[in-house]
Amino acid sequence: MPPFAILGLIAGAFSAVGAVQAGQERKRQANQAAYDTQIEREQASIQALQEHNNRLRDYNEIESISLSWLSYAGRIEDQSFKAATKRSKKALLRDTSNISSASLIRDYRFKAKESEYKRSGRYAELAGYTTGFSTLLNSAYAYTKTRWELVNGN
């Protein structure tokens, strides 16, 4: 047995193991990035809900103050008050709809980013296994070729 051929075979095996482990690490990193993106998505959803609730609370406070003031002034049945209230409700509905739409768009973007991370991780792991297998085959071929040449004297 030629010692350099055996060393080459052993080095090839270590290289193959290293390639597989590198692919697994890239997959782990991609999964972590996907998890971080999921957390960001949930945080953005919570922030959108908080913003929505803040708008409703602000509207209710303003409406309550207006009602109190107009009741005190005796103008609660005034047509201008009813028109202003109607406009305010439309503005509130528009604002909350915009918040919901923007939140939905952000959610879709985060989901796409998350699935992209997961996909790239799977392919990185597959590439690691493929590289490792290829390295093993090349090492075995080189060992067999060297051994054959030494045995046959070529």
mmCIF file of C-alpha atoms in Angstrom, residues 8-116:
data_model
loop_
_atom_site.group_PDB
_atom_site.id
_atom_site.type_symbol
_atom_site.label_atom_id
_atom_site.label_comp_id
_atom_site.label_asym_id
_atom_site.label_seq_id
_atom_site.Cartn_x
_atom_site.Cartn_y
_atom_site.Cartn_z
ATOM 1 C CA GLY A 8 -4.837 11.164 -0.229
ATOM 2 C CA LEU A 9 -7.817 8.900 0.404
ATOM 3 C CA ILE A 10 -8.004 9.962 4.065
ATOM 4 C CA ALA A 11 -7.664 13.648 3.140
ATOM 5 C CA GLY A 12 -10.443 13.214 0.596
ATOM 6 C CA ALA A 13 -12.687 11.711 3.260
ATOM 7 C CA PHE A 14 -11.990 14.629 5.623
ATOM 8 C CA SER A 15 -12.641 17.081 2.790
ATOM 9 C CA ALA A 16 -15.946 15.370 2.016
ATOM 10 C CA VAL A 17 -17.017 15.528 5.670
ATOM 11 C CA GLY A 18 -16.027 19.209 5.746
ATOM 12 C CA ALA A 19 -18.094 19.955 2.635
ATOM 13 C CA VAL A 20 -21.145 18.254 4.146
ATOM 14 C CA GLN A 21 -20.722 20.108 7.428
ATOM 15 C CA ALA A 22 -20.305 23.418 5.596
ATOM 16 C CA GLY A 23 -23.568 22.784 3.731
ATOM 17 C CA GLN A 24 -25.329 21.925 6.978
ATOM 18 C CA GLU A 25 -24.015 25.114 8.586
ATOM 19 C CA ARG A 26 -25.251 27.225 5.687
ATOM 20 C CA LYS A 27 -28.651 25.583 6.079
ATOM 21 C CA ARG A 28 -28.626 26.324 9.820
ATOM 22 C CA GLN A 29 -27.753 29.965 9.111
ATOM 23 C CA ALA A 30 -30.525 30.217 6.525
ATOM 24 C CA ASN A 31 -33.027 28.698 8.952
ATOM 25 C CA GLN A 32 -31.965 31.216 11.597
ATOM 26 C CA ALA A 33 -32.433 34.053 9.104
ATOM 27 C CA ALA A 34 -35.882 32.675 8.240
ATOM 28 C CA TYR A 35 -36.774 32.530 11.944
ATOM 29 C CA ASP A 36 -35.548 36.106 12.441
ATOM 30 C CA THR A 37 -37.698 37.177 9.493
ATOM 31 C CA GLN A 38 -40.709 35.426 11.021
ATOM 32 C CA ILE A 39 -40.159 37.358 14.255
ATOM 33 C CA GLU A 40 -39.856 40.622 12.292
ATOM 34 C CA ARG A 41 -43.098 39.765 10.497
ATOM 35 C CA GLU A 42 -44.922 39.185 13.768
ATOM 36 C CA GLN A 43 -43.482 42.392 15.219
ATOM 37 C CA ALA A 44 -44.612 44.388 12.176
ATOM 38 C CA SER A 45 -48.086 42.897 12.514
ATOM 39 C CA ILE A 46 -48.243 43.914 16.179
ATOM 40 C CA GLN A 47 -47.042 47.424 15.328
ATOM 41 C CA ALA A 48 -49.724 47.762 12.647
ATOM 42 C CA LEU A 49 -52.372 46.643 15.127
ATOM 43 C CA GLN A 50 -51.075 49.156 17.685
ATOM 44 C CA GLU A 51 -51.169 51.929 15.102
ATOM 45 C CA HIS A 52 -54.713 50.935 14.138
ATOM 46 C CA ASN A 53 -55.793 50.962 17.788
ATOM 47 C CA ASN A 54 -54.088 54.343 18.346
ATOM 48 C CA ARG A 55 -56.077 55.830 15.466
ATOM 49 C CA LEU A 56 -59.328 54.490 16.894
ATOM 50 C CA ARG A 57 -58.478 55.757 20.375
ATOM 51 C CA ASP A 58 -57.572 59.217 19.037
ATOM 52 C CA TYR A 59 -60.801 59.355 17.050
ATOM 53 C CA ASN A 60 -62.873 58.324 20.056
ATOM 54 C CA GLU A 61 -61.181 60.936 22.261
ATOM 55 C CA ILE A 62 -61.746 63.710 19.731
ATOM 56 C CA GLU A 63 -65.343 62.631 19.181
ATOM 57 C CA SER A 64 -65.964 62.536 22.936
ATOM 58 C CA ILE A 65 -64.521 66.028 23.409
ATOM 59 C CA SER A 66 -66.548 67.355 20.475
ATOM 60 C CA LEU A 67 -69.744 65.808 21.804
ATOM 61 C CA SER A 68 -69.138 67.286 25.233
ATOM 62 C CA TRP A 69 -68.419 70.705 23.840
ATOM 63 C CA LEU A 70 -71.382 70.711 21.460
ATOM 64 C CA SER A 71 -73.714 69.388 24.172
ATOM 65 C CA TYR A 72 -72.590 72.209 26.407
ATOM 66 C CA ALA A 73 -73.178 74.676 23.574
ATOM 67 C CA GLY A 74 -76.558 73.123 22.783
ATOM 68 C CA ARG A 75 -75.596 72.283 19.177
ATOM 69 C CA ILE A 76 -75.675 68.485 19.349
ATOM 70 C CA GLU A 77 -78.382 68.278 16.650
ATOM 71 C CA ASP A 78 -76.567 70.763 14.404
ATOM 72 C CA GLN A 79 -76.225 69.683 10.739
ATOM 73 C CA SER A 80 -72.623 70.892 10.552
ATOM 74 C CA PHE A 81 -71.742 68.609 13.460
ATOM 75 C CA LYS A 82 -73.376 65.651 11.723
ATOM 76 C CA ALA A 83 -71.507 66.425 8.486
ATOM 77 C CA ALA A 84 -68.191 66.787 10.331
ATOM 78 C CA THR A 85 -68.774 63.508 12.160
ATOM 79 C CA LYS A 86 -69.536 61.763 8.877
ATOM 80 C CA ARG A 87 -66.328 63.148 7.294
ATOM 81 C CA SER A 88 -64.306 62.114 10.344
ATOM 82 C CA LYS A 89 -65.642 58.568 10.210
ATOM 83 C CA LYS A 90 -64.762 58.335 6.513
ATOM 84 C CA ALA A 91 -61.241 59.611 7.233
ATOM 85 C CA LEU A 92 -60.892 57.105 10.082
ATOM 86 C CA LEU A 93 -62.034 54.268 7.845
ATOM 87 C CA ARG A 94 -59.593 55.355 5.114
ATOM 88 C CA ASP A 95 -56.695 55.581 7.594
ATOM 89 C CA THR A 96 -57.382 52.204 9.156
ATOM 90 C CA SER A 97 -57.782 50.622 5.702
ATOM 91 C CA ASN A 98 -54.435 52.078 4.636
ATOM 92 C CA ILE A 99 -52.799 50.717 7.773
ATOM 93 C CA SER A 100 -54.303 47.277 7.116
ATOM 94 C CA SER A 101 -53.238 47.286 3.465
ATOM 95 C CA ALA A 102 -49.687 48.345 4.269
ATOM 96 C CA SER A 103 -49.507 45.696 6.988
ATOM 97 C CA LEU A 104 -50.724 43.013 4.597
ATOM 98 C CA ILE A 105 -48.126 43.999 1.981
ATOM 99 C CA ARG A 106 -45.339 43.905 4.588
ATOM 100 C CA ASP A 107 -46.584 40.516 5.751
ATOM 101 C CA TYR A 108 -46.418 39.102 2.196
ATOM 102 C CA ARG A 109 -42.895 40.490 1.763
ATOM 103 C CA PHE A 110 -41.738 38.945 5.025
ATOM 104 C CA LYS A 111 -43.299 35.585 4.097
ATOM 105 C CA ALA A 112 -41.548 35.648 0.719
ATOM 106 C CA LYS A 113 -38.233 36.515 2.357
ATOM 107 C CA GLU A 114 -38.693 33.747 4.924
ATOM 108 C CA SER A 115 -39.429 31.104 2.286
ATOM 109 C CA GLU A 116 -36.448 32.325 0.221
#
